[in-house]
Amino acid sequence: MEVKVNKKSKSCTEDELLSLSKEELIDRIKQLEAHNTQLKSIVQKNLQSRDETTNGKAKKKHRPFDFAKCFKRHILLRFYYLGWDYQGFAAQEDSIETIEHHMFAALKKVCLIESRETSNYNRCGRTDKGVSAFHQVISLDVRSKFAPELQLDANNLTNELDYCAMLNRVLPEEIRCLAWMPMVNPAYSARFDCRSRTYRYFFPRGDLNITAMEESARYLVGAHDFRNLCKMDVGNGVVSFVRSIDAISIKPSQRDSERDGSSYDMMYLELQGKAFLWHQVRCIMAVLLLVGQGREKPSVVKDLLDVEQNPCKPQYSMASDVPLNLYDCQFNEKSGESNEEESMGGESDLSDWIYKEEDLRRTISDLQGFWMKHSVKTTMVREMLKTLHGILEDRFAGAPPIRDQSVLLTQGVRSKEYCPLLQRQRCESLENRIEHYAKKRRIEVSVKSNDCSASGSDEPAAEHVRTGTDRNSNVDHGVSGMDN
């Protein structure tokens, strides 16, 4: 008996492809496109199958919920998530491991909404892969027990559907709803009416010079062009990188149990502003870590903010995504109004967050479970480190201590010889990127007529890119609340 093994055909070489006729190449492309479509279908079915299966048991089929018979109300919903094992907040076509996917799956499962498209949905911030949030907020229309004219009655607020408990029963354990707020204005947006966002980036003290980092961070306060301290997203229409940081500070979070000032102390960088650019916080933290390690002078931040002297970003690795947290959000009193307009008075669109003691106690208990698992692991590693530090001191007297905790936060390969930031190879300029994406027709660049010519201004005509968002769009193009 003979057995023939069918070996998989290898990819064609460039010479083999050049030898094919036009008809043969067309057939090959058609085959590849058909195969690609088939693979996409298989992947999508697998994703749906995973999503529709809970604890190994397929979901039961239920009679469709009749939303036409239900009342709706507009709310803000506050929740936290530990994003370390997720692919970011925003839903993606090729993954269900996003916070937004699980949130909408839960909202639909408990019949609070019919679909995302009909829910009048907006999100406060969009965090990237690995990033967490303690105070994420979304606005949307959800099912209500009461007619619109009765929804703000105190008794009805108390007896309303327990939105947080309903969602927490079906959400993954890393995502928990904390509170909800009833809204009067159905146009109030968690995204467009957020006036301030606060991010915290946690890091170990290590051997960092915190004083130098604080000195360097002070240059960041105010409005600046942050093109050298972010990842430029020109392909999505972002061509202005001027943002304002209202406050920035470095504070201790947790002291080491043995002594203050230990390299194992945990610190955090806190930044507050209305809007942040793509990877802005992680780029800022990467530069501040270099300052804290003594590799850069505190004034390097000032140099990077001077885009006339340094129009092209030097190449450097970002800080890790794991310690970043969208920690707090503050909202306008009235929808669509600036802070100055708020001070003029008038009835606020905001009310108090509604918490329930039972839900809050259960959430605290769940979070304590997370703390226990991670704290036990941390304590085990800490005890091992203490033993190894002791061996190093006993066996190799006079050996310098090792304080590499903070060094490992920077991603990428560390070179043996350090090259100062301003001496490194530079990325493409903003103008070159705009030209590149305009040629690819990803963006359309138009030149605004120079209306200042009559006044004798020598200002050049401004370029405008036709992309971006308005209040009716949920598409983010590197705008407010993006991680960072």
Coordinates of C-alpha atoms in Angstrom, one line a residue:
M1 CA 0.0 0.0 0.0
E2 CA 1.4 3.4 -1.0
V3 CA 0.5 6.6 0.7
K4 CA 0.9 9.9 -1.1
V5 CA 1.4 13.1 0.9
N6 CA -0.1 16.1 -0.7
K7 CA 2.2 18.9 0.2
K8 CA 1.0 22.4 0.4
S9 CA 2.0 24.5 -2.6
K10 CA 4.5 27.2 -1.8
S11 CA 4.0 30.8 -2.7
C12 CA 5.1 31.8 -6.2
T13 CA 8.3 33.6 -6.6
E14 CA 8.5 37.0 -8.4
D15 CA 10.0 35.3 -11.5
E16 CA 7.2 32.7 -11.6
L17 CA 4.6 35.4 -11.4
L18 CA 6.3 37.4 -14.2
S19 CA 6.1 34.3 -16.4
L20 CA 2.3 34.1 -16.1
S21 CA 0.1 35.5 -18.8
K22 CA -2.4 38.3 -18.1
E23 CA -5.3 35.8 -18.1
E24 CA -3.5 33.5 -15.6
L25 CA -2.7 36.4 -13.3
I26 CA -6.4 37.5 -13.4
D27 CA -7.5 33.9 -12.5
R28 CA -4.9 33.8 -9.7
I29 CA -6.2 37.1 -8.3
K30 CA -9.8 35.9 -8.5
Q31 CA -8.9 32.7 -6.6
L32 CA -7.1 34.7 -3.9
E33 CA -10.0 37.2 -3.5
A34 CA -12.5 34.3 -3.2
H35 CA -10.3 32.6 -0.6
N36 CA -9.9 35.8 1.3
T37 CA -13.7 36.3 1.4
Q38 CA -14.1 32.7 2.6
L39 CA -11.6 33.2 5.4
K40 CA -13.3 36.4 6.5
S41 CA -16.7 34.6 6.6
I42 CA -15.2 31.8 8.7
V43 CA -13.6 34.3 11.1
Q44 CA -16.8 36.2 11.5
K45 CA -18.8 33.0 12.2
N46 CA -16.3 32.0 14.8
L47 CA -16.5 35.4 16.5
Q48 CA -20.3 35.2 16.5
S49 CA -20.2 31.7 17.8
R50 CA -17.9 32.7 20.7
D51 CA -20.1 35.7 21.4
E52 CA -23.3 33.6 21.4
T53 CA -22.0 30.9 23.7
T54 CA -21.9 31.4 27.5
N55 CA -20.1 28.9 29.8
G56 CA -20.2 26.3 27.0
K57 CA -23.9 26.4 26.6
A58 CA -25.7 28.0 23.6
K59 CA -28.1 30.8 24.4
K60 CA -31.8 29.9 24.4
K61 CA -33.9 31.5 21.7
H62 CA -36.3 34.1 23.1
R63 CA -39.3 35.9 21.6
P64 CA -38.2 39.3 20.2
F65 CA -38.7 42.1 22.7
D66 CA -41.2 44.7 21.6
F67 CA -39.5 48.0 22.1
A68 CA -42.5 49.8 20.5
K69 CA -44.4 49.3 23.7
C70 CA -41.7 50.7 25.9
F71 CA -40.8 54.2 27.1
K72 CA -37.3 55.5 26.7
R73 CA -35.2 58.0 28.7
H74 CA -31.8 59.6 28.0
I75 CA -29.1 58.9 30.6
L76 CA -25.4 59.1 31.4
L77 CA -24.0 55.8 32.4
R78 CA -20.7 55.7 34.5
F79 CA -18.6 52.5 34.6
Y80 CA -15.1 51.3 35.1
Y81 CA -13.0 48.7 33.3
L82 CA -9.6 47.1 33.6
G83 CA -8.5 47.1 30.0
W84 CA -5.2 45.2 30.3
D85 CA -6.5 42.2 28.3
Y86 CA -8.8 44.0 25.9
Q87 CA -8.2 45.4 22.4
G88 CA -9.3 48.9 23.4
F89 CA -12.6 50.6 24.1
A90 CA -14.0 51.2 20.6
A91 CA -15.7 48.3 18.8
Q92 CA -13.7 46.7 15.9
E93 CA -14.8 44.6 12.9
D94 CA -12.3 41.8 13.5
S95 CA -12.5 41.4 17.3
I96 CA -15.1 41.0 20.0
E97 CA -12.5 41.7 22.8
T98 CA -13.3 45.4 23.1
I99 CA -15.1 47.1 26.0
E100 CA -17.7 48.7 23.7
H101 CA -18.6 45.3 22.2
H102 CA -19.2 43.8 25.6
M103 CA -21.2 46.9 26.8
F104 CA -23.5 46.8 23.8
A105 CA -23.9 43.0 24.0
A106 CA -25.0 43.5 27.6
L107 CA -27.3 46.4 26.8
K108 CA -29.1 44.3 24.2
K109 CA -29.1 41.1 26.3
V110 CA -31.1 42.8 29.1
C111 CA -33.2 44.6 26.5
L112 CA -32.3 48.1 27.6
I113 CA -31.7 49.1 23.9
E114 CA -32.7 47.7 20.6
S115 CA -29.5 48.5 18.7
R116 CA -26.6 50.8 18.9
E117 CA -27.8 52.8 15.8
T118 CA -31.1 53.7 17.5
S119 CA -29.7 54.4 21.0
N120 CA -28.5 58.0 20.5
Y121 CA -25.1 56.9 21.7
N122 CA -22.0 58.9 22.5
R123 CA -18.9 58.0 24.5
C124 CA -16.8 60.3 26.6
G125 CA -13.4 58.9 25.7
R126 CA -11.9 56.2 23.5
T127 CA -9.0 54.4 25.1
D128 CA -6.6 52.1 23.2
K129 CA -5.5 48.5 23.7
G130 CA -4.4 47.8 27.3
V131 CA -5.7 51.1 28.7
S132 CA -8.1 51.2 31.7
A133 CA -10.7 53.6 32.9
F134 CA -12.1 54.3 36.4
H135 CA -14.6 57.0 35.2
Q136 CA -15.7 56.2 31.7
V137 CA -19.1 57.7 30.7
I138 CA -21.5 57.1 27.8
S139 CA -24.7 58.8 26.9
L140 CA -27.6 56.9 25.4
D141 CA -31.4 56.3 25.3
V142 CA -32.5 53.2 27.4
R143 CA -35.7 51.6 28.2
S144 CA -37.7 53.1 31.1
K145 CA -40.6 52.0 33.3
F146 CA -42.2 55.5 33.2
A147 CA -43.6 57.9 30.7
P148 CA -41.3 60.9 29.8
E149 CA -43.3 63.4 31.8
L150 CA -43.0 61.2 35.0
Q151 CA -39.4 60.2 34.7
L152 CA -37.8 62.9 36.9
D153 CA -40.2 62.3 39.8
A154 CA -38.2 61.4 42.9
N155 CA -40.2 58.3 43.7
N156 CA -39.9 57.1 40.1
L157 CA -36.2 57.6 40.0
T158 CA -36.0 55.4 43.1
N159 CA -38.2 52.8 41.5
E160 CA -36.7 52.9 38.0
L161 CA -35.1 49.9 36.4
D162 CA -31.8 49.0 38.2
Y163 CA -29.6 49.7 35.2
C164 CA -26.3 48.9 36.9
A165 CA -27.4 45.7 38.5
M166 CA -29.0 44.5 35.2
L167 CA -25.8 45.1 33.2
N168 CA -23.3 43.9 35.9
R169 CA -25.0 40.5 35.9
V170 CA -24.1 39.9 32.2
L171 CA -20.9 42.0 31.8
P172 CA -17.4 40.4 32.1
E173 CA -15.9 40.8 35.6
E174 CA -13.4 43.4 34.4
I175 CA -16.2 45.8 33.5
R176 CA -18.6 47.2 36.1
C177 CA -21.3 49.9 36.0
L178 CA -21.2 52.2 38.9
A179 CA -24.0 54.8 38.5
W180 CA -26.4 56.4 36.1
M181 CA -27.7 60.0 35.8
P182 CA -31.1 61.0 34.4
M183 CA -30.9 63.6 31.7
V184 CA -33.5 66.2 30.7
N185 CA -31.9 67.2 27.4
P186 CA -31.9 64.3 24.8
A187 CA -29.1 66.1 22.9
Y188 CA -26.7 66.0 25.9
S189 CA -23.6 64.2 24.8
A190 CA -21.0 62.4 26.9
R191 CA -18.5 63.2 24.3
F192 CA -19.2 66.8 23.1
D193 CA -20.3 68.1 26.5
C194 CA -17.3 66.8 28.5
R195 CA -15.4 69.8 29.6
S196 CA -12.4 68.1 31.2
R197 CA -10.7 64.7 31.2
T198 CA -8.2 63.5 33.8
Y199 CA -5.7 60.8 33.0
R200 CA -3.4 59.1 35.5
Y201 CA -0.3 57.1 34.6
F202 CA 1.0 54.9 37.4
F203 CA 4.7 54.1 37.8
P204 CA 7.2 52.8 40.3
R205 CA 9.7 55.3 41.8
G206 CA 12.7 53.2 40.9
D207 CA 15.8 55.4 40.7
L208 CA 13.9 58.3 39.1
N209 CA 14.7 61.9 39.9
I210 CA 11.1 63.0 40.6
T211 CA 12.1 66.6 41.1
A212 CA 13.6 66.8 37.6
M213 CA 10.5 65.1 36.2
E214 CA 8.3 67.7 37.9
E215 CA 10.4 70.5 36.5
S216 CA 10.1 69.1 33.0
A217 CA 6.4 68.5 33.4
R218 CA 5.7 72.2 34.2
Y219 CA 6.6 73.1 30.6
L220 CA 3.6 71.2 29.4
V221 CA 1.0 73.4 31.1
G222 CA -1.0 75.6 28.8
A223 CA -1.7 75.4 25.0
H224 CA 1.0 74.0 22.9
D225 CA 1.6 72.1 19.6
F226 CA 2.1 68.5 20.8
R227 CA 3.1 67.0 17.4
N228 CA 6.4 65.8 18.9
L229 CA 4.6 64.3 21.9
C230 CA 1.9 62.2 20.3
K231 CA 1.3 59.9 17.3
M232 CA 0.2 61.9 14.4
D233 CA -3.1 60.6 12.8
V234 CA -3.1 62.6 9.6
G235 CA -4.7 59.8 7.7
N236 CA -7.9 60.4 9.7
G237 CA -7.8 64.1 9.1
V238 CA -6.0 65.3 12.2
V239 CA -3.7 68.1 11.1
S240 CA -3.9 70.4 14.1
F241 CA -2.0 69.2 17.2
V242 CA -2.5 72.2 19.4
R243 CA -4.0 71.1 22.7
S244 CA -4.1 72.6 26.2
I245 CA -3.1 70.8 29.4
D246 CA -4.8 72.6 32.3
A247 CA -2.9 70.9 35.2
I248 CA -0.2 68.4 35.6
S249 CA 1.4 66.9 38.7
I250 CA 3.3 63.9 40.0
K251 CA 2.1 62.4 43.3
P252 CA 2.7 59.4 45.5
S253 CA 0.1 56.7 45.2
Q254 CA 1.3 53.9 47.6
R255 CA 4.3 53.8 49.9
D256 CA 6.5 50.8 50.2
S257 CA 5.8 49.0 53.5
E258 CA 9.4 49.1 54.6
R259 CA 10.4 52.8 54.2
D260 CA 9.4 56.1 52.5
G261 CA 11.4 57.0 49.4
S262 CA 11.9 53.3 48.4
S263 CA 12.4 52.4 44.8
Y264 CA 9.2 50.2 45.2
D265 CA 7.0 53.3 46.0
M266 CA 4.2 53.7 43.5
M267 CA 3.7 57.2 41.9
Y268 CA 1.4 58.6 39.3
L269 CA 1.5 61.4 36.7
E270 CA -1.9 63.2 36.6
L271 CA -2.9 65.3 33.6
Q272 CA -6.1 67.3 33.2
G273 CA -7.3 68.8 29.9
K274 CA -10.3 69.0 27.6
A275 CA -9.0 66.9 24.8
F276 CA -5.9 64.7 24.2
L277 CA -4.2 63.4 21.1
W278 CA -3.5 59.8 20.1
H279 CA -0.9 58.4 22.5
Q280 CA -0.2 61.8 23.9
V281 CA 0.0 60.8 27.5
R282 CA 2.2 57.7 26.7
C283 CA 4.6 59.9 24.7
I284 CA 4.8 62.5 27.4
M285 CA 5.5 59.8 30.0
A286 CA 8.2 58.3 27.8
V287 CA 10.1 61.6 27.7
L288 CA 9.6 62.3 31.4
L289 CA 11.0 58.9 32.2
L290 CA 14.1 59.7 30.2
V291 CA 14.4 63.0 32.2
G292 CA 13.9 61.1 35.5
Q293 CA 16.7 58.6 34.5
G294 CA 19.0 61.5 33.9
R295 CA 19.4 60.8 30.2
E296 CA 17.7 64.1 29.2
K297 CA 17.6 67.5 30.7
P298 CA 14.3 68.8 32.0
S299 CA 14.3 71.5 29.2
V300 CA 14.0 68.8 26.5
V301 CA 10.2 69.0 26.8
K302 CA 10.5 72.8 26.1
D303 CA 12.6 72.0 23.0
L304 CA 10.1 69.4 21.8
L305 CA 7.2 71.9 22.2
D306 CA 9.1 74.4 20.0
V307 CA 7.9 73.1 16.6
E308 CA 9.6 75.9 14.7
Q309 CA 13.0 74.7 15.9
N310 CA 12.0 71.1 15.9
P311 CA 9.2 70.5 13.3
C312 CA 9.9 66.8 13.0
K313 CA 9.4 64.3 15.9
P314 CA 12.6 62.4 17.0
Q315 CA 12.1 58.7 17.0
Y316 CA 11.6 57.2 20.5
S317 CA 9.6 54.4 22.1
M318 CA 6.3 55.1 24.0
A319 CA 5.7 54.2 27.6
S320 CA 3.7 51.0 28.3
D321 CA -0.1 51.1 28.0
V322 CA -0.8 49.1 31.1
P323 CA -0.5 51.9 33.7
L324 CA -2.7 54.4 31.9
N325 CA -6.1 55.1 33.3
L326 CA -8.9 57.5 32.3
Y327 CA -9.5 58.5 35.9
D328 CA -12.1 61.3 35.9
C329 CA -14.4 63.4 33.7
Q330 CA -16.2 66.7 34.3
F331 CA -19.2 67.8 32.3
N332 CA -20.8 71.1 31.1
E333 CA -23.8 72.2 33.1
K334 CA -25.7 72.9 29.8
S335 CA -25.4 71.0 26.6
G336 CA -23.3 72.7 23.9
E337 CA -22.3 75.6 26.1
S338 CA -18.8 76.7 27.1
N339 CA -17.6 77.2 30.6
E340 CA -18.1 81.0 30.3
E341 CA -21.7 80.5 29.2
E342 CA -22.3 78.2 32.2
S343 CA -21.4 80.9 34.6
M344 CA -24.3 83.0 33.3
G345 CA -26.7 80.8 35.3
G346 CA -29.8 79.0 34.2
E347 CA -31.1 75.5 35.1
S348 CA -28.5 72.8 34.7
D349 CA -28.9 69.8 32.4
L350 CA -27.1 67.7 35.0
S351 CA -28.4 66.0 38.1
D352 CA -26.9 63.7 40.7
W353 CA -25.4 60.3 39.9
I354 CA -27.7 57.6 41.2
Y355 CA -26.0 54.9 43.2
K356 CA -27.6 51.9 44.9
E357 CA -25.9 50.6 48.1
E358 CA -26.4 47.0 47.2
D359 CA -24.9 47.4 43.8
L360 CA -22.0 49.5 45.1
R361 CA -21.2 46.9 47.8
R362 CA -21.2 44.1 45.3
T363 CA -18.9 46.0 43.0
I364 CA -16.5 46.8 45.8
S365 CA -16.4 43.2 46.7
D366 CA -15.7 42.2 43.1
L367 CA -12.9 44.7 42.9
Q368 CA -11.5 43.5 46.2
G369 CA -11.3 40.1 44.6
F370 CA -9.2 41.5 41.8
W371 CA -7.0 43.3 44.3
M372 CA -6.5 40.1 46.3
K373 CA -5.3 38.1 43.3
H374 CA -2.9 40.7 42.0
S375 CA -1.7 41.8 45.5
V376 CA -0.9 38.2 46.5
K377 CA 1.1 37.8 43.3
T378 CA 2.9 41.1 43.9
T379 CA 3.7 40.1 47.5
M380 CA 5.1 36.8 46.4
V381 CA 7.4 38.5 43.8
R382 CA 8.4 41.2 46.4
E383 CA 9.5 38.5 48.9
M384 CA 11.5 36.8 46.2
L385 CA 13.2 40.1 45.4
K386 CA 14.0 40.8 49.0
T387 CA 15.7 37.4 49.2
L388 CA 17.7 38.0 46.0
H389 CA 18.7 41.5 47.1
G390 CA 20.0 40.0 50.3
I391 CA 22.1 37.4 48.4
L392 CA 23.5 40.2 46.2
E393 CA 24.6 42.2 49.2
D394 CA 26.1 39.2 51.0
R395 CA 27.9 37.7 48.2
F396 CA 29.0 40.8 46.3
A397 CA 29.8 43.4 48.9
G398 CA 29.8 46.9 47.4
A399 CA 27.8 46.0 44.3
P400 CA 25.5 48.9 43.3
P401 CA 21.8 48.4 44.0
I402 CA 19.4 47.5 41.2
R403 CA 16.5 49.9 40.7
D404 CA 15.2 49.1 37.2
Q405 CA 11.5 49.1 38.1
S406 CA 10.7 52.3 36.1
V407 CA 13.2 51.6 33.2
L408 CA 11.1 48.6 32.1
L409 CA 8.0 50.8 31.5
T410 CA 9.5 52.1 28.2
Q411 CA 8.7 49.9 25.2
G412 CA 11.2 48.9 22.5
V413 CA 14.8 47.6 22.5
R414 CA 17.2 49.5 24.8
S415 CA 20.5 50.4 23.0
K416 CA 23.8 50.1 24.9
E417 CA 24.8 53.6 24.1
Y418 CA 22.2 56.3 24.6
C419 CA 21.5 58.8 21.9
P420 CA 20.0 62.1 23.0
L421 CA 16.5 62.7 21.7
L422 CA 17.3 65.8 19.7
Q423 CA 20.2 64.0 17.9
R424 CA 18.1 61.1 16.8
Q425 CA 16.7 60.4 13.3
R426 CA 13.5 62.3 12.7
C427 CA 10.0 61.2 11.5
E428 CA 8.3 62.8 8.5
S429 CA 7.1 66.4 8.9
L430 CA 3.4 67.2 9.2
E431 CA 3.5 68.8 5.8
N432 CA 4.9 65.7 4.1
R433 CA 2.3 63.5 5.8
I434 CA -0.5 65.8 4.6
E435 CA 0.9 65.7 1.1
H436 CA 1.2 61.9 1.3
Y437 CA -2.4 61.2 2.3
A438 CA -3.7 63.8 -0.1
K439 CA -2.0 62.0 -3.0
K440 CA -3.6 58.8 -1.8
R441 CA -7.0 60.6 -1.6
R442 CA -7.4 59.6 2.0
I443 CA -7.9 63.3 2.7
E444 CA -8.9 66.3 0.7
V445 CA -6.9 69.5 1.2
S446 CA -8.3 72.8 0.2
V447 CA -6.7 76.2 0.5
K448 CA -8.7 78.9 2.2
S449 CA -8.7 82.3 0.6
N450 CA -6.5 84.9 2.3
D451 CA -9.0 87.3 3.8
C452 CA -6.3 89.2 5.6
S453 CA -4.7 90.6 2.5
A454 CA -6.6 93.8 2.8
S455 CA -5.3 94.5 6.2
G456 CA -1.7 94.0 5.0
S457 CA -1.2 90.7 6.8
D458 CA 1.7 88.5 5.6
E459 CA 0.0 85.4 7.0
P460 CA 0.0 82.5 4.5
A461 CA -3.3 81.0 3.3
A462 CA -4.5 78.3 5.7
E463 CA -4.9 74.7 4.6
H464 CA -8.1 72.9 5.6
V465 CA -8.7 69.2 5.6
R466 CA -12.1 67.8 4.8
T467 CA -12.6 65.3 7.6
G468 CA -13.4 65.4 11.3
T469 CA -16.7 65.1 13.2
D470 CA -19.8 67.0 14.2
R471 CA -22.2 66.5 17.0
N472 CA -24.2 64.0 15.0
S473 CA -21.2 61.8 14.3
N474 CA -19.7 59.0 16.4
V475 CA -16.5 58.7 14.3
D476 CA -13.4 59.8 16.2
H477 CA -10.5 61.2 14.3
G478 CA -7.9 61.6 17.0
V479 CA -10.1 63.9 19.0
S480 CA -11.1 64.4 22.6
G481 CA -10.8 61.6 25.0
M482 CA -8.7 59.5 22.7
D483 CA -5.9 57.6 24.3
N484 CA -3.5 58.4 24.8

